[in-house]
Short mmCIF file of C-alpha atoms (C1' of nucleotides) in Angstrom, two decimals:
data_model
loop_
_atom_site.label_atom_id
_atom_site.label_comp_id
_atom_site.label_asym_id
_atom_site.label_seq_id
_atom_site.Cartn_x
_atom_site.Cartn_y
_atom_site.Cartn_z
CA UNK A 1 16.17 -3.23 -31.94
CA UNK A 2 13.70 -0.42 -31.83
CA UNK A 3 12.81 -1.38 -28.29
CA UNK A 4 11.74 1.78 -26.59
CA UNK A 5 13.94 2.81 -23.71
CA UNK A 6 11.66 2.21 -20.76
CA UNK A 7 12.07 5.05 -18.35
CA UNK A 8 11.13 4.26 -14.85
CA UNK A 9 11.91 7.74 -14.14
CA UNK A 10 10.90 8.66 -10.63
CA UNK A 11 10.84 12.24 -11.82
CA UNK A 12 7.90 11.59 -14.11
CA UNK A 13 6.04 9.80 -11.35
CA UNK A 14 6.49 12.76 -9.04
CA UNK A 15 5.14 15.27 -11.53
CA UNK A 16 1.44 14.56 -10.94
CA UNK A 17 1.92 15.14 -7.23
CA UNK A 18 3.41 18.54 -7.85
CA UNK A 19 0.65 19.26 -10.30
CA UNK A 20 -2.08 18.28 -7.87
CA UNK A 21 -0.64 20.52 -5.20
CA UNK A 22 -0.11 23.41 -7.60
CA UNK A 23 -3.67 23.24 -8.86
CA UNK A 24 -4.89 23.37 -5.31
CA UNK A 25 -2.63 26.28 -4.47
CA UNK A 26 -3.84 28.17 -7.51
CA UNK A 27 -7.41 27.48 -6.46
CA UNK A 28 -6.55 28.95 -3.07
CA UNK A 29 -5.35 32.11 -4.75
CA UNK A 30 -1.63 31.56 -4.48
CA UNK A 31 0.55 32.87 -7.31
CA UNK A 32 4.07 31.74 -6.47
CA UNK A 33 5.75 28.73 -4.93
CA UNK A 34 9.31 27.79 -4.02
CA UNK A 35 10.84 24.38 -4.47
CA UNK A 36 11.38 24.26 -0.73
CA UNK A 37 7.67 24.54 -0.09
CA UNK A 38 6.85 21.77 -2.53
CA UNK A 39 9.59 19.64 -1.01
CA UNK A 40 8.20 20.05 2.48
CA UNK A 41 4.76 19.17 1.23
CA UNK A 42 6.01 16.06 -0.54
CA UNK A 43 8.36 15.18 2.28
CA UNK A 44 11.35 14.89 -0.02
CA UNK A 45 14.62 16.83 -0.37
CA UNK A 46 14.20 20.25 -1.93
CA UNK A 47 17.05 19.65 -4.35
CA UNK A 48 15.05 16.81 -5.85
CA UNK A 49 12.15 19.16 -6.48
CA UNK A 50 14.50 21.72 -8.00
CA UNK A 51 15.94 19.15 -10.37
CA UNK A 52 12.50 17.94 -11.36
CA UNK A 53 11.25 21.44 -12.01
CA UNK A 54 14.38 22.35 -13.94
CA UNK A 55 13.71 19.42 -16.27
CA UNK A 56 10.48 21.02 -17.41
CA UNK A 57 12.48 23.95 -18.72
CA UNK A 58 10.78 26.66 -16.68
CA UNK A 59 12.81 29.57 -15.33
CA UNK A 60 12.12 30.67 -11.80
CA UNK A 61 12.76 33.98 -10.15
CA UNK A 62 15.47 33.95 -7.55
CA UNK A 63 14.21 34.90 -4.17
CA UNK A 64 10.62 34.47 -5.33
CA UNK A 65 10.25 30.97 -6.70
CA UNK A 66 8.13 29.88 -9.62
CA UNK A 67 4.92 31.32 -10.92
CA UNK A 68 2.28 28.72 -10.21
CA UNK A 69 0.34 29.24 -13.42
CA UNK A 70 3.45 28.95 -15.47
CA UNK A 71 4.74 25.92 -13.60
CA UNK A 72 1.45 24.13 -14.09
CA UNK A 73 1.72 24.66 -17.82
CA UNK A 74 5.33 23.54 -17.95
CA UNK A 75 4.59 20.36 -16.03
CA UNK A 76 1.56 19.60 -18.18
CA UNK A 77 3.65 20.12 -21.23
CA UNK A 78 6.45 17.95 -19.91
CA UNK A 79 4.12 15.04 -19.24
CA UNK A 80 2.12 15.56 -22.39
CA UNK A 81 -1.04 16.53 -20.61
CA UNK A 82 -1.87 19.50 -22.77
CA UNK A 83 -4.21 17.78 -25.20
CA UNK A 84 -7.06 15.47 -24.32
CA UNK A 85 -6.30 11.76 -24.53
CA UNK A 86 -9.17 9.52 -25.53
CA UNK A 87 -9.54 6.18 -23.81
CA UNK A 88 -11.80 3.20 -23.39
CA UNK A 89 -12.23 1.41 -20.10
CA UNK A 90 -12.65 -2.34 -20.16
CA UNK A 91 -13.93 -3.77 -16.91
CA UNK A 92 -16.56 -2.00 -14.82
CA UNK A 93 -15.69 -3.68 -11.54
CA UNK A 94 -14.60 -1.90 -8.40
CA UNK A 95 -11.27 -0.80 -9.82
CA UNK A 96 -12.76 0.36 -13.10
CA UNK A 97 -15.37 2.31 -11.16
CA UNK A 98 -12.64 3.92 -9.07
CA UNK A 99 -10.73 5.01 -12.15
CA UNK A 100 -13.87 6.34 -13.76
CA UNK A 101 -14.52 8.44 -10.69
CA UNK A 102 -11.04 9.80 -10.30
CA UNK A 103 -11.56 13.53 -10.91
CA UNK A 104 -7.89 14.17 -11.42
CA UNK A 105 -7.71 12.00 -14.51
CA UNK A 106 -10.39 13.99 -16.28
CA UNK A 107 -8.67 17.18 -15.16
CA UNK A 108 -5.42 15.95 -16.70
CA UNK A 109 -7.13 15.36 -20.02
CA UNK A 110 -8.02 11.69 -19.90
CA UNK A 111 -11.33 11.27 -21.71
CA UNK A 112 -12.89 7.90 -21.09
CA UNK A 113 -15.27 7.64 -24.01
CA UNK A 114 -16.67 4.17 -23.46
CA UNK A 115 -16.96 1.49 -20.80
CA UNK A 116 -17.25 -2.22 -21.41
CA UNK A 117 -17.90 -5.23 -19.23
CA UNK A 118 -18.75 -8.87 -19.76
CA UNK A 119 -21.11 -9.18 -16.81
CA UNK A 120 -24.68 -9.30 -18.08
CA UNK A 121 -25.85 -7.78 -14.81
CA UNK A 122 -23.86 -4.68 -15.56
CA UNK A 123 -24.32 -4.37 -19.29
CA UNK A 124 -26.81 -1.66 -20.12
CA UNK A 125 -26.61 -0.07 -16.70
CA UNK A 126 -25.08 3.29 -16.12
CA UNK A 127 -21.88 3.88 -14.21
CA UNK A 128 -20.80 7.39 -13.34
CA UNK A 129 -22.43 8.79 -16.43
CA UNK A 130 -21.36 6.05 -18.80
CA UNK A 131 -23.52 3.30 -20.19
CA UNK A 132 -21.81 -0.06 -19.78
CA UNK A 133 -21.52 -1.86 -23.09
CA UNK A 134 -21.15 -5.54 -23.76
CA UNK A 135 -17.49 -6.42 -24.14
CA UNK A 136 -18.51 -8.47 -27.17
CA UNK A 137 -19.31 -5.22 -28.97
CA UNK A 138 -15.88 -3.66 -28.56
CA UNK A 139 -15.00 -4.17 -32.18
CA UNK A 140 -18.16 -2.83 -33.71
CA UNK A 141 -18.35 0.13 -31.38
CA UNK A 142 -14.76 1.24 -31.57
CA UNK A 143 -13.53 0.30 -35.00
CA UNK A 144 -14.66 3.49 -36.69
CA UNK A 145 -12.96 5.74 -34.21
CA UNK A 146 -10.69 3.86 -31.83
CA UNK A 147 -9.49 5.74 -28.76
CA UNK A 148 -5.82 6.26 -28.11
CA UNK A 149 -5.60 4.37 -24.83
CA UNK A 150 -7.14 1.14 -23.63
CA UNK A 151 -7.53 0.88 -19.87
CA UNK A 152 -7.66 -2.73 -18.73
CA UNK A 153 -9.44 -3.38 -15.44
CA UNK A 154 -10.53 -6.92 -16.19
CA UNK A 155 -9.69 -10.21 -14.50
CA UNK A 156 -6.33 -11.81 -15.06
CA UNK A 157 -7.91 -14.58 -17.04
CA UNK A 158 -9.46 -12.27 -19.64
CA UNK A 159 -6.85 -9.51 -19.79
CA UNK A 160 -4.83 -11.01 -22.64
CA UNK A 161 -7.93 -11.75 -24.68
CA UNK A 162 -9.24 -8.23 -24.33
CA UNK A 163 -5.83 -6.74 -25.02
CA UNK A 164 -5.63 -8.69 -28.26
CA UNK A 165 -8.95 -7.24 -29.34
CA UNK A 166 -7.85 -3.69 -28.55
CA UNK A 167 -4.62 -4.22 -30.43
CA UNK A 168 -6.53 -5.59 -33.41
CA UNK A 169 -8.41 -2.29 -33.49
CA UNK A 170 -5.13 -0.45 -33.77
CA UNK A 171 -4.87 0.72 -30.19
CA UNK A 172 -1.18 1.13 -29.38
CA UNK A 173 -1.27 2.16 -25.74
CA UNK A 174 -2.58 0.01 -22.94
CA UNK A 175 -2.83 0.86 -19.27
CA UNK A 176 -2.93 -2.54 -17.64
CA UNK A 177 -4.22 -3.04 -14.10
CA UNK A 178 -4.33 -6.82 -14.29
CA UNK A 179 -1.71 -8.78 -12.38
CA UNK A 180 -0.42 -10.55 -15.45
CA UNK A 181 2.04 -9.30 -18.02
CA UNK A 182 0.56 -8.97 -21.47
CA UNK A 183 2.13 -10.32 -24.62
CA UNK A 184 1.95 -7.57 -27.18
CA UNK A 185 3.60 -6.69 -30.50
CA UNK A 186 6.67 -4.49 -30.39
CA UNK A 187 4.79 -1.39 -31.45
CA UNK A 188 2.31 -1.55 -28.59
CA UNK A 189 3.25 0.11 -25.33
CA UNK A 190 1.91 -1.26 -22.08
CA UNK A 191 1.98 0.66 -18.84
CA UNK A 192 1.39 -1.87 -16.10
CA UNK A 193 0.16 -0.78 -12.71
CA UNK A 194 1.15 -3.15 -9.95
CA UNK A 195 -0.63 -2.32 -6.72
CA UNK A 196 1.10 -5.23 -5.02
CA UNK A 197 4.35 -3.42 -5.78
CA UNK A 198 3.31 -0.67 -3.41
CA UNK A 199 2.50 -3.20 -0.74
CA UNK A 200 5.91 -4.78 -1.26
CA UNK A 201 7.58 -1.40 -0.81
CA UNK A 202 5.65 -0.82 2.38
CA UNK A 203 6.50 -4.25 3.76
CA UNK A 204 10.18 -3.87 3.01
CA UNK A 205 10.09 -0.58 4.90
CA UNK A 206 8.32 -2.29 7.78
CA UNK A 207 10.92 -5.03 7.78
CA UNK A 208 13.81 -2.60 7.87
CA UNK A 209 12.10 -0.52 10.54
CA UNK A 210 11.46 -3.50 12.77
CA UNK A 211 14.98 -4.83 12.47
CA UNK A 212 16.60 -1.51 13.42
CA UNK A 213 17.01 -0.08 16.93
CA UNK A 214 15.68 -3.14 18.72
CA UNK A 215 16.07 -1.34 22.03
CA UNK A 216 14.74 1.92 20.76
CA UNK A 217 17.76 3.71 22.14
CA UNK A 218 19.92 4.95 19.32
CA UNK A 219 18.88 7.80 17.10
CA UNK B 1 18.40 12.56 11.45
CA UNK B 2 16.92 9.17 11.73
CA UNK B 3 15.17 9.73 8.42
CA UNK B 4 14.72 6.34 6.87
CA UNK B 5 16.48 5.88 3.56
CA UNK B 6 13.57 5.77 1.16
CA UNK B 7 14.25 3.08 -1.37
CA UNK B 8 12.40 3.53 -4.57
CA UNK B 9 13.95 0.37 -5.56
CA UNK B 10 12.52 -0.92 -8.80
CA UNK B 11 13.73 -4.33 -7.73
CA UNK B 12 11.28 -4.47 -4.86
CA UNK B 13 8.45 -3.37 -7.09
CA UNK B 14 9.22 -6.15 -9.54
CA UNK B 15 9.20 -8.87 -6.91
CA UNK B 16 5.42 -9.26 -6.68
CA UNK B 17 5.24 -9.78 -10.43
CA UNK B 18 7.73 -12.61 -10.24
CA UNK B 19 5.86 -14.01 -7.29
CA UNK B 20 2.52 -13.92 -9.05
CA UNK B 21 3.94 -15.73 -12.05
CA UNK B 22 5.77 -18.29 -9.91
CA UNK B 23 2.66 -19.10 -7.92
CA UNK B 24 0.79 -19.69 -11.12
CA UNK B 25 3.56 -21.85 -12.52
CA UNK B 26 3.59 -23.92 -9.36
CA UNK B 27 -0.15 -24.30 -9.61
CA UNK B 28 0.35 -25.57 -13.15
CA UNK B 29 2.73 -28.19 -11.85
CA UNK B 30 6.00 -26.61 -12.89
CA UNK B 31 9.01 -27.17 -10.64
CA UNK B 32 11.80 -25.10 -12.15
CA UNK B 33 12.19 -21.81 -13.93
CA UNK B 34 15.06 -19.91 -15.53
CA UNK B 35 15.62 -16.20 -15.31
CA UNK B 36 15.29 -16.03 -19.08
CA UNK B 37 11.77 -17.39 -18.92
CA UNK B 38 10.74 -14.88 -16.27
CA UNK B 39 12.36 -12.12 -18.27
CA UNK B 40 10.44 -13.00 -21.41
CA UNK B 41 7.25 -13.09 -19.42
CA UNK B 42 7.92 -9.72 -17.86
CA UNK B 43 9.25 -8.27 -21.08
CA UNK B 44 12.47 -7.09 -19.46
CA UNK B 45 16.14 -8.03 -19.86
CA UNK B 46 17.06 -11.38 -18.35
CA UNK B 47 20.05 -9.92 -16.58
CA UNK B 48 17.70 -7.73 -14.59
CA UNK B 49 15.78 -10.76 -13.43
CA UNK B 50 19.03 -12.52 -12.54
CA UNK B 51 20.16 -9.59 -10.44
CA UNK B 52 16.80 -9.35 -8.72
CA UNK B 53 16.76 -13.05 -7.93
CA UNK B 54 20.36 -12.98 -6.74
CA UNK B 55 19.39 -10.29 -4.23
CA UNK B 56 17.06 -12.71 -2.48
CA UNK B 57 20.05 -14.92 -1.72
CA UNK B 58 18.79 -18.03 -3.44
CA UNK B 59 21.23 -20.29 -5.27
CA UNK B 60 20.15 -21.67 -8.62
CA UNK B 61 21.36 -24.68 -10.50
CA UNK B 62 23.32 -23.96 -13.61
CA UNK B 63 21.70 -25.33 -16.70
CA UNK B 64 18.47 -25.91 -14.76
CA UNK B 65 17.42 -22.62 -13.22
CA UNK B 66 15.74 -22.08 -9.89
CA UNK B 67 13.42 -24.33 -7.98
CA UNK B 68 10.07 -22.61 -8.03
CA UNK B 69 9.07 -23.56 -4.51
CA UNK B 70 12.34 -22.35 -3.13
CA UNK B 71 12.29 -19.14 -5.15
CA UNK B 72 8.80 -18.35 -3.92
CA UNK B 73 9.98 -18.66 -0.35
CA UNK B 74 13.08 -16.55 -0.93
CA UNK B 75 11.09 -13.78 -2.57
CA UNK B 76 8.50 -13.85 0.20
CA UNK B 77 11.24 -13.67 2.73
CA UNK B 78 12.96 -10.82 0.90
CA UNK B 79 9.79 -8.72 0.84
CA UNK B 80 8.76 -9.69 4.34
CA UNK B 81 5.69 -11.56 3.20
CA UNK B 82 6.20 -14.57 5.41
CA UNK B 83 4.03 -13.53 8.33
CA UNK B 84 0.53 -12.14 8.15
CA UNK B 85 0.24 -8.36 8.31
CA UNK B 86 -2.86 -7.00 9.96
CA UNK B 87 -4.53 -3.96 8.46
CA UNK B 88 -7.57 -1.76 8.60
CA UNK B 89 -9.18 -0.26 5.56
CA UNK B 90 -10.64 3.20 5.81
CA UNK B 91 -12.93 4.10 2.96
CA UNK B 92 -15.31 1.61 1.41
CA UNK B 93 -15.67 3.35 -1.93
CA UNK B 94 -14.81 1.86 -5.27
CA UNK B 95 -11.08 1.80 -4.62
CA UNK B 96 -11.46 0.35 -1.14
CA UNK B 97 -13.74 -2.31 -2.55
CA UNK B 98 -11.18 -3.14 -5.20
CA UNK B 99 -8.44 -3.56 -2.63
CA UNK B 100 -10.66 -5.68 -0.46
CA UNK B 101 -11.33 -7.96 -3.37
CA UNK B 102 -7.75 -8.29 -4.52
CA UNK B 103 -7.05 -12.00 -3.93
CA UNK B 104 -3.32 -11.55 -4.24
CA UNK B 105 -3.13 -9.32 -1.19
CA UNK B 106 -4.68 -11.94 1.04
CA UNK B 107 -2.39 -14.54 -0.51
CA UNK B 108 0.60 -12.39 0.35
CA UNK B 109 -0.45 -12.19 3.97
CA UNK B 110 -2.37 -8.93 4.15
CA UNK B 111 -5.19 -9.41 6.62
CA UNK B 112 -7.74 -6.63 6.45
CA UNK B 113 -9.43 -6.99 9.80
CA UNK B 114 -11.84 -4.08 9.68
CA UNK B 115 -13.43 -1.67 7.23
CA UNK B 116 -14.64 1.82 8.01
CA UNK B 117 -16.56 4.45 6.10
CA UNK B 118 -18.30 7.71 6.91
CA UNK B 119 -21.21 7.24 4.52
CA UNK B 120 -24.32 6.39 6.53
CA UNK B 121 -25.68 4.50 3.52
CA UNK B 122 -22.77 2.12 3.75
CA UNK B 123 -22.33 1.80 7.48
CA UNK B 124 -23.71 -1.49 8.72
CA UNK B 125 -23.80 -3.05 5.28
CA UNK B 126 -21.51 -5.85 4.31
CA UNK B 127 -18.73 -5.57 1.76
CA UNK B 128 -16.93 -8.66 0.57
CA UNK B 129 -17.38 -10.37 3.88
CA UNK B 130 -16.68 -7.35 6.07
CA UNK B 131 -19.20 -5.29 7.96
CA UNK B 132 -18.63 -1.60 7.30
CA UNK B 133 -18.18 0.31 10.54
CA UNK B 134 -18.76 3.96 11.21
CA UNK B 135 -15.51 5.85 10.85
CA UNK B 136 -16.40 7.62 14.11
CA UNK B 137 -15.84 4.33 15.92
CA UNK B 138 -12.27 3.80 14.75
CA UNK B 139 -10.84 4.63 18.12
CA UNK B 140 -13.10 2.50 20.23
CA UNK B 141 -12.90 -0.48 17.90
CA UNK B 142 -9.17 -0.49 17.28
CA UNK B 143 -7.58 0.88 20.43
CA UNK B 144 -7.37 -2.46 22.21
CA UNK B 145 -5.66 -4.20 19.35
CA UNK B 146 -4.57 -1.83 16.62
CA UNK B 147 -3.55 -3.36 13.30
CA UNK B 148 -0.11 -2.84 11.86
CA UNK B 149 -1.15 -1.07 8.67
CA UNK B 150 -3.75 1.55 7.93
CA UNK B 151 -4.99 1.58 4.35
CA UNK B 152 -6.38 4.95 3.38
CA UNK B 153 -8.92 4.98 0.57
CA UNK B 154 -10.79 8.07 1.62
CA UNK B 155 -11.29 11.39 -0.09
CA UNK B 156 -8.50 13.92 -0.21
CA UNK B 157 -10.36 16.19 2.15
CA UNK B 158 -10.59 13.62 4.95
CA UNK B 159 -7.33 11.73 4.47
CA UNK B 160 -5.28 13.83 6.87
CA UNK B 161 -7.96 13.70 9.53
CA UNK B 162 -8.25 9.94 9.36
CA UNK B 163 -4.48 9.51 9.26
CA UNK B 164 -4.19 11.54 12.45
CA UNK B 165 -6.63 9.23 14.15
CA UNK B 166 -4.76 6.13 13.06
CA UNK B 167 -1.50 7.61 14.22
CA UNK B 168 -3.05 8.46 17.58
CA UNK B 169 -3.84 4.77 17.94
CA UNK B 170 -0.19 3.96 17.48
CA UNK B 171 -0.37 2.80 13.89
CA UNK B 172 3.02 3.42 12.30
CA UNK B 173 2.46 2.31 8.73
CA UNK B 174 0.04 3.91 6.33
CA UNK B 175 -0.73 2.91 2.79
CA UNK B 176 -2.14 6.09 1.32
CA UNK B 177 -4.21 6.09 -1.85
CA UNK B 178 -5.37 9.69 -1.54
CA UNK B 179 -3.87 12.26 -3.89
CA UNK B 180 -2.52 14.41 -1.11
CA UNK B 181 0.67 14.00 0.86
CA UNK B 182 0.10 13.36 4.53
CA UNK B 183 1.83 15.22 7.32
CA UNK B 184 3.00 12.60 9.77
CA UNK B 185 5.51 12.33 12.64
CA UNK B 186 8.98 11.07 11.82
CA UNK B 187 8.33 7.60 13.16
CA UNK B 188 5.37 6.97 10.88
CA UNK B 189 6.03 5.54 7.43
CA UNK B 190 3.69 6.38 4.59
CA UNK B 191 3.64 4.47 1.35
CA UNK B 192 1.80 6.63 -1.11
CA UNK B 193 0.24 5.15 -4.19
CA UNK B 194 -0.11 7.61 -7.04
CA UNK B 195 -2.22 6.20 -9.84
CA UNK B 196 -1.78 9.41 -11.78
CA UNK B 197 1.93 8.62 -11.77
CA UNK B 198 1.26 5.62 -13.96
CA UNK B 199 -0.80 7.74 -16.31
CA UNK B 200 2.05 10.24 -16.48
CA UNK B 201 4.47 7.46 -17.37
CA UNK B 202 2.16 6.26 -20.11
CA UNK B 203 1.68 9.74 -21.52
CA UNK B 204 5.40 10.43 -21.60
CA UNK B 205 5.85 7.21 -23.51
CA UNK B 206 3.10 8.25 -25.90
CA UNK B 207 4.75 11.60 -26.37
CA UNK B 208 8.13 10.11 -27.14
CA UNK B 209 6.58 7.54 -29.45
CA UNK B 210 4.65 10.15 -31.40
CA UNK B 211 7.62 12.41 -31.81
CA UNK B 212 9.87 9.69 -33.20
CA UNK B 213 9.91 8.35 -36.77
CA UNK B 214 7.38 10.79 -38.14
CA UNK B 215 7.62 9.07 -41.51
CA UNK B 216 7.56 5.58 -40.07
CA UNK B 217 10.66 4.74 -42.04
CA UNK B 218 13.58 4.24 -39.71
CA UNK B 219 13.89 1.28 -37.39
"C1'" DT C 1 23.04 45.12 2.42
"C1'" DA C 2 21.77 40.47 3.74
"C1'" DG C 3 19.12 36.67 2.90
"C1'" DA C 4 16.36 33.73 0.20
"C1'" DT C 5 16.03 31.28 -3.67
"C1'" DT C 6 17.23 29.69 -8.25
"C1'" DG C 7 21.00 28.03 -11.37
"C1'" DT C 8 25.04 25.22 -12.37
"C1'" DT C 9 28.85 22.21 -11.94
"C1'" DA C 10 30.84 18.27 -9.74
"C1'" DA C 11 30.60 14.12 -6.75
"C1'" DT C 12 28.30 10.19 -5.19
"C1'" DC C 13 25.41 6.42 -5.24
"C1'" DG C 14 22.64 2.74 -6.95
"C1'" DA C 15 20.64 0.30 -10.82
"C1'" DT C 16 21.41 -1.50 -15.24
"C1'" DT C 17 24.17 -3.52 -18.66
"C1'" DA C 18 28.22 -5.99 -20.52
"C1'" DA C 19 31.60 -9.49 -20.49
"C1'" DC C 20 33.19 -13.57 -19.20
"C1'" DA C 21 33.97 -17.48 -15.94
"C1'" DA C 22 32.02 -21.65 -13.88
"C1'" DT C 23 29.60 -25.90 -14.18
"C1'" DC C 24 25.88 -29.23 -14.59
"C1'" DT D 1 31.42 -32.77 -25.27
"C1'" DA D 2 28.63 -28.75 -26.15
"C1'" DG D 3 25.27 -25.84 -24.66
"C1'" DA D 4 22.45 -23.73 -21.34
"C1'" DT D 5 22.26 -21.34 -17.43
"C1'" DT D 6 23.93 -19.38 -13.15
"C1'" DG D 7 27.63 -16.63 -10.86
"C1'" DT D 8 30.84 -12.76 -10.65
"C1'" DT D 9 33.46 -8.80 -11.79
"C1'" DA D 10 33.71 -4.51 -14.20
"C1'" DA D 11 31.64 -0.67 -16.94
"C1'" DT D 12 28.03 2.39 -17.85
"C1'" DC D 13 24.28 5.18 -17.07
"C1'" DG D 14 21.04 7.94 -14.69
"C1'" DA D 15 19.29 9.83 -10.41
"C1'" DT D 16 20.43 11.90 -6.19
"C1'" DT D 17 23.18 14.74 -3.37
"C1'" DA D 18 26.64 18.31 -2.37
"C1'" DA D 19 28.79 22.63 -3.01
"C1'" DC D 20 28.83 26.95 -4.49
"C1'" DA D 21 27.74 30.82 -7.72
"C1'" DA D 22 24.29 34.18 -9.19
"C1'" DT D 23 20.90 37.60 -8.25
"C1'" DC D 24 16.56 39.77 -6.96
#
DNA sequence: TAGATTGTTAATCGATTAACAATC
DNA sequence: TAGATTGTTAATCGATTAACAATC
């Protein structure tokens, strides 16, 4: 069926790290960069960086590297970060607050236009420049002009409910930070962020580290 | 060189999602589960789930599935979530607060023993049951009994500085939420969490969705 | 020129998918 | 028994790595 090929692609996940570094280098007045330099910064093999960069379609100059300005544009284009993306944030808890305050997101074009919460202590208050609206008013506030992306930072128990409301408004893209998997129609795309996945990765690394070289002798 | 093979392994990242679901099913009184059911929940192919589960070493019962209790233990064991892991959290901002409040982490054995921040408005105050200590006291407070993991939720400009301090204390495992890549000795393992990576994934999916079926006709 | 760096082609490796066997 | 589900072996696919060519 029309099931979208889900790309896990590590390449795409590395792109923002290159971008962050490139933006900083540009800010520092640098004009060119080699894949080796980016690789050393990222602590990965330089051939990986080369492959990633090649995917964007940019042409480098042998012996010189890539023009930073140009590379920034190519990466932005590759990810689709050239035009602003409108979004609504549901859940003004600690995680929602963190996302709202993440400068990089705004820099990459993410425009969080509205913030909702169900906590009456928060509703009406301001959070990082946004008034917090009552989650019960999602429909009336957004129906005229729904944003492209719904960012879900609510509790596991309300995530599905809220998602259903967003979907009813015609929102097709959901960035889900809850620990549960959402049930959504085929034409809705959910990007789930699993922080515990990172912890699992770390713990597996710890496990493999602790089981190796028990005497600390071999290299 | 002794460079640890970095496994990106999607399998490991999926494990916590299975675990979360299994714990909930157990709580609801369920005793058995099939890979098909987990697959439908996760919205992935059942064969993927089967492969993942097989990796843990558990044996299922044909026609019945896996015993939930047993599967939980096998997954925990596979990830290395059987013993508690001590940790310190540096940075009591919104993201740090979110991590501190993430029930699942505690359930998986992550024990955040101390919280530090450099903001004098926060130092001395309590956050989710933890007193916030001055980041300047990291050394004196932790040197006698350093935790296994350092969780970095500080600004990009201080991340390297703080990491160096943790490393000086002998901490070998760092969970880094800053946007920069840390420079660390070979024997220190950094698990970097890149939230912007998730946004990139979502935007690439949006891009590919918007470019397909411009007339909405083909399936 | 020599060396640094990109570009390209081929090989390897690991994850996903397919096909089918086993069995409760 | 028939059907559901796990188990296993093989095929495919995509990402990583290796090797070397090109060239500024």
